[in-house]
């Protein structure tokens, strides 16, 4: 299970920090441009973290691990605002680590699991792209482990598999801010490129406990 969910506390400022990108802003180009990463990470992701700090200040959530906030506020109407910002902070932290400048291909164990549960690696790519493209409005496409079984799921807005008892292995952000500067409205093309060239299968293996 993915462990890096307790985003570290800082001495000054709030308890949640915008953790550094695991690569340079230009490292995902040409699939995702430096401009998109700068805006997505530096503005959108940052805003979720800052808003979360504002909402959590002086509450029971101020020092709570981020994944715990997401799980505890899911489906609690009165907590929707904190859920949305905590969910987006968690999802983005996970998203950046789901990408790698030289995304590889799944290792042996995950390849076997994909064959067993989703047909093949190629069938995974098609099904994942189709799910991500078909997610209506803003949201996320995920490869998850449901117990021992690999599945593709999508979530809307800030929702996250961790709020549903699933273990995320990889995600692709399909909010328009993730691709609009580079691909305009061509979400499918964006997802296809990301899936082919940027998915971080080593990260997926670690999350699956197969690293
Ligand atoms: Fe995003």
GROMACS .gro file of C-alpha atoms and ligand atoms in nm:
model
  212
    1UNK     CA    1   0.000   0.000   0.000
    2UNK     CA    2   0.121   0.345  -0.088
    3UNK     CA    3   0.282   0.505   0.215
    4UNK     CA    4   0.374   0.858   0.115
    5UNK     CA    5   0.037   0.997   0.210
    6UNK     CA    6   0.133   1.181   0.526
    7UNK     CA    7   0.253   1.494   0.356
    8UNK     CA    8   0.516   1.632   0.590
    9UNK     CA    9   0.455   1.908   0.838
   10UNK     CA   10   0.643   2.232   0.814
   11UNK     CA   11   0.762   2.453   1.097
   12UNK     CA   12   0.617   2.769   0.952
   13UNK     CA   13   0.283   2.768   0.779
   14UNK     CA   14   0.029   2.495   0.781
   15UNK     CA   15   0.069   2.124   0.828
   16UNK     CA   16   0.038   2.031   0.459
   17UNK     CA   17   0.307   2.116   0.209
   18UNK     CA   18   0.331   2.106  -0.165
   19UNK     CA   19   0.588   1.831  -0.199
   20UNK     CA   20   0.844   1.884  -0.477
   21UNK     CA   21   0.782   1.734  -0.818
   22UNK     CA   22   0.979   1.412  -0.865
   23UNK     CA   23   1.114   1.547  -1.199
   24UNK     CA   24   1.189   1.879  -1.367
   25UNK     CA   25   0.893   2.074  -1.504
   26UNK     CA   26   1.009   2.017  -1.860
   27UNK     CA   27   1.085   1.649  -1.814
   28UNK     CA   28   0.749   1.522  -1.942
   29UNK     CA   29   0.767   1.711  -2.272
   30UNK     CA   30   0.662   1.668  -2.544
   31UNK     CA   31   0.377   1.458  -2.403
   32UNK     CA   32   0.302   1.717  -2.132
   33UNK     CA   33   0.465   2.057  -2.180
   34UNK     CA   34   0.663   2.252  -1.922
   35UNK     CA   35   0.391   2.517  -1.937
   36UNK     CA   36   0.119   2.268  -1.845
   37UNK     CA   37   0.322   2.118  -1.560
   38UNK     CA   38   0.406   2.465  -1.426
   39UNK     CA   39   0.042   2.568  -1.425
   40UNK     CA   40  -0.093   2.236  -1.305
   41UNK     CA   41   0.157   2.190  -1.023
   42UNK     CA   42   0.242   2.549  -0.940
   43UNK     CA   43  -0.111   2.688  -0.951
   44UNK     CA   44  -0.378   2.417  -0.936
   45UNK     CA   45  -0.209   2.167  -0.706
   46UNK     CA   46  -0.070   2.445  -0.488
   47UNK     CA   47  -0.415   2.601  -0.452
   48UNK     CA   48  -0.565   2.275  -0.322
   49UNK     CA   49  -0.291   2.243  -0.059
   50UNK     CA   50  -0.325   2.606   0.049
   51UNK     CA   51  -0.703   2.587   0.070
   52UNK     CA   52  -0.676   2.265   0.269
   53UNK     CA   53  -0.448   2.435   0.521
   54UNK     CA   54  -0.694   2.720   0.552
   55UNK     CA   55  -0.987   2.484   0.611
   56UNK     CA   56  -0.799   2.250   0.844
   57UNK     CA   57  -0.650   2.519   1.066
   58UNK     CA   58  -0.765   2.486   1.425
   59UNK     CA   59  -0.971   2.175   1.350
   60UNK     CA   60  -0.927   1.803   1.413
   61UNK     CA   61  -0.790   1.780   1.057
   62UNK     CA   62  -0.492   2.010   1.110
   63UNK     CA   63  -0.249   1.732   1.197
   64UNK     CA   64  -0.429   1.436   1.047
   65UNK     CA   65  -0.261   1.237   0.768
   66UNK     CA   66  -0.399   1.341   0.435
   67UNK     CA   67  -0.535   0.999   0.340
   68UNK     CA   68  -0.717   0.983   0.672
   69UNK     CA   69  -0.888   1.316   0.602
   70UNK     CA   70  -0.999   1.189   0.262
   71UNK     CA   71  -1.143   0.869   0.408
   72UNK     CA   72  -1.312   1.042   0.700
   73UNK     CA   73  -1.476   1.322   0.503
   74UNK     CA   74  -1.592   1.120   0.201
   75UNK     CA   75  -1.967   1.129   0.160
   76UNK     CA   76  -2.008   1.363   0.458
   77UNK     CA   77  -2.207   1.649   0.311
   78UNK     CA   78  -2.102   1.903   0.570
   79UNK     CA   79  -1.736   1.821   0.502
   80UNK     CA   80  -1.754   1.849   0.123
   81UNK     CA   81  -1.520   2.146   0.099
   82UNK     CA   82  -1.244   1.989   0.304
   83UNK     CA   83  -1.295   1.656   0.124
   84UNK     CA   84  -1.262   1.825  -0.214
   85UNK     CA   85  -0.937   1.999  -0.126
   86UNK     CA   86  -0.787   1.707   0.065
   87UNK     CA   87  -0.888   1.470  -0.214
   88UNK     CA   88  -0.734   1.691  -0.479
   89UNK     CA   89  -0.416   1.736  -0.273
   90UNK     CA   90  -0.384   1.358  -0.230
   91UNK     CA   91  -0.478   1.276  -0.589
   92UNK     CA   92  -0.227   1.523  -0.733
   93UNK     CA   93   0.052   1.406  -0.507
   94UNK     CA   94  -0.017   1.054  -0.635
   95UNK     CA   95  -0.057   1.171  -0.996
   96UNK     CA   96   0.289   1.325  -1.024
   97UNK     CA   97   0.439   1.002  -0.899
   98UNK     CA   98   0.230   0.802  -1.148
   99UNK     CA   99   0.426   0.970  -1.427
  100UNK     CA  100   0.788   0.928  -1.524
  101UNK     CA  101   0.984   1.105  -1.799
  102UNK     CA  102   1.080   0.770  -1.945
  103UNK     CA  103   0.773   0.576  -1.852
  104UNK     CA  104   0.838   0.214  -1.893
  105UNK     CA  105   0.631  -0.092  -1.931
  106UNK     CA  106   0.496  -0.311  -1.653
  107UNK     CA  107   0.734  -0.550  -1.485
  108UNK     CA  108   0.685  -0.921  -1.493
  109UNK     CA  109   0.451  -0.959  -1.199
  110UNK     CA  110   0.221  -0.673  -1.296
  111UNK     CA  111   0.226  -0.792  -1.656
  112UNK     CA  112   0.102  -1.132  -1.538
  113UNK     CA  113  -0.170  -0.966  -1.329
  114UNK     CA  114  -0.279  -0.751  -1.622
  115UNK     CA  115  -0.299  -1.061  -1.841
  116UNK     CA  116  -0.505  -1.241  -1.581
  117UNK     CA  117  -0.742  -0.962  -1.479
  118UNK     CA  118  -0.766  -0.736  -1.783
  119UNK     CA  119  -0.673  -0.961  -2.075
  120UNK     CA  120  -0.331  -0.825  -2.163
  121UNK     CA  121  -0.117  -0.512  -2.137
  122UNK     CA  122  -0.254  -0.394  -2.474
  123UNK     CA  123  -0.611  -0.453  -2.359
  124UNK     CA  124  -0.534  -0.261  -2.041
  125UNK     CA  125  -0.412   0.034  -2.248
  126UNK     CA  126  -0.727   0.037  -2.458
  127UNK     CA  127  -0.963  -0.006  -2.163
  128UNK     CA  128  -0.784   0.256  -1.953
  129UNK     CA  129  -0.786   0.509  -2.238
  130UNK     CA  130  -1.153   0.441  -2.303
  131UNK     CA  131  -1.243   0.481  -1.935
  132UNK     CA  132  -1.041   0.801  -1.899
  133UNK     CA  133  -1.187   0.949  -2.216
  134UNK     CA  134  -1.539   0.851  -2.117
  135UNK     CA  135  -1.525   1.001  -1.767
  136UNK     CA  136  -1.788   1.272  -1.798
  137UNK     CA  137  -1.659   1.608  -1.680
  138UNK     CA  138  -1.368   1.645  -1.441
  139UNK     CA  139  -1.213   1.344  -1.273
  140UNK     CA  140  -0.952   1.075  -1.269
  141UNK     CA  141  -0.882   0.735  -1.423
  142UNK     CA  142  -0.710   0.478  -1.205
  143UNK     CA  143  -0.554   0.136  -1.213
  144UNK     CA  144  -0.639  -0.008  -0.873
  145UNK     CA  145  -0.608  -0.330  -0.679
  146UNK     CA  146  -0.938  -0.446  -0.536
  147UNK     CA  147  -0.795  -0.703  -0.299
  148UNK     CA  148  -0.586  -0.916  -0.531
  149UNK     CA  149  -0.765  -0.814  -0.850
  150UNK     CA  150  -0.654  -0.533  -1.080
  151UNK     CA  151  -0.932  -0.308  -1.204
  152UNK     CA  152  -0.973   0.016  -1.395
  153UNK     CA  153  -1.198   0.270  -1.226
  154UNK     CA  154  -1.278   0.636  -1.270
  155UNK     CA  155  -1.370   0.894  -1.007
  156UNK     CA  156  -1.540   1.231  -1.044
  157UNK     CA  157  -1.401   1.564  -0.933
  158UNK     CA  158  -1.195   1.509  -0.613
  159UNK     CA  159  -1.311   1.157  -0.538
  160UNK     CA  160  -1.043   0.896  -0.483
  161UNK     CA  161  -1.024   0.514  -0.470
  162UNK     CA  162  -0.882   0.540  -0.118
  163UNK     CA  163  -1.228   0.655  -0.007
  164UNK     CA  164  -1.371   0.330  -0.145
  165UNK     CA  165  -1.140   0.070   0.005
  166UNK     CA  166  -0.935   0.031  -0.313
  167UNK     CA  167  -0.557   0.050  -0.348
  168UNK     CA  168  -0.452   0.287  -0.627
  169UNK     CA  169  -0.155   0.181  -0.839
  170UNK     CA  170  -0.153   0.456  -1.105
  171UNK     CA  171  -0.366   0.752  -1.202
  172UNK     CA  172  -0.417   0.993  -1.490
  173UNK     CA  173  -0.578   1.329  -1.423
  174UNK     CA  174  -0.849   1.408  -1.677
  175UNK     CA  175  -0.949   1.748  -1.548
  176UNK     CA  176  -0.917   1.987  -1.843
  177UNK     CA  177  -0.633   2.174  -1.669
  178UNK     CA  178  -0.420   1.859  -1.717
  179UNK     CA  179  -0.424   1.875  -2.097
  180UNK     CA  180  -0.609   2.173  -2.238
  181UNK     CA  181  -0.305   2.393  -2.310
  182UNK     CA  182  -0.135   2.112  -2.502
  183UNK     CA  183  -0.422   1.917  -2.654
  184UNK     CA  184  -0.718   2.156  -2.640
  185UNK     CA  185  -1.025   1.932  -2.617
  186UNK     CA  186  -0.850   1.619  -2.746
  187UNK     CA  187  -0.857   1.426  -2.419
  188UNK     CA  188  -0.827   1.085  -2.581
  189UNK     CA  189  -0.508   1.178  -2.763
  190UNK     CA  190  -0.359   1.312  -2.440
  191UNK     CA  191  -0.447   1.000  -2.243
  192UNK     CA  192  -0.319   0.769  -2.515
  193UNK     CA  193   0.018   0.948  -2.516
  194UNK     CA  194   0.044   0.944  -2.137
  195UNK     CA  195  -0.044   0.575  -2.117
  196UNK     CA  196   0.203   0.484  -2.392
  197UNK     CA  197   0.493   0.697  -2.279
  198UNK     CA  198   0.472   0.828  -1.923
  199UNK     CA  199   0.317   0.575  -1.687
  200UNK     CA  200   0.548   0.495  -1.398
  201UNK     CA  201   0.518   0.118  -1.367
  202UNK     CA  202   0.784   0.102  -1.098
  203UNK     CA  203   0.561   0.319  -0.882
  204UNK     CA  204   0.267   0.091  -0.964
  205UNK     CA  205   0.469  -0.212  -0.859
  206UNK     CA  206   0.565  -0.047  -0.530
  207UNK     CA  207   0.200   0.034  -0.460
  208UNK     CA  208   0.104  -0.321  -0.540
  209UNK     CA  209   0.374  -0.454  -0.313
  210UNK     CA  210   0.551  -0.611  -0.609
  211UNK     CA  211   0.838  -0.366  -0.630
  212LIG    FE1  212  -0.520   1.829  -1.183
   0.00000   0.00000   0.00000
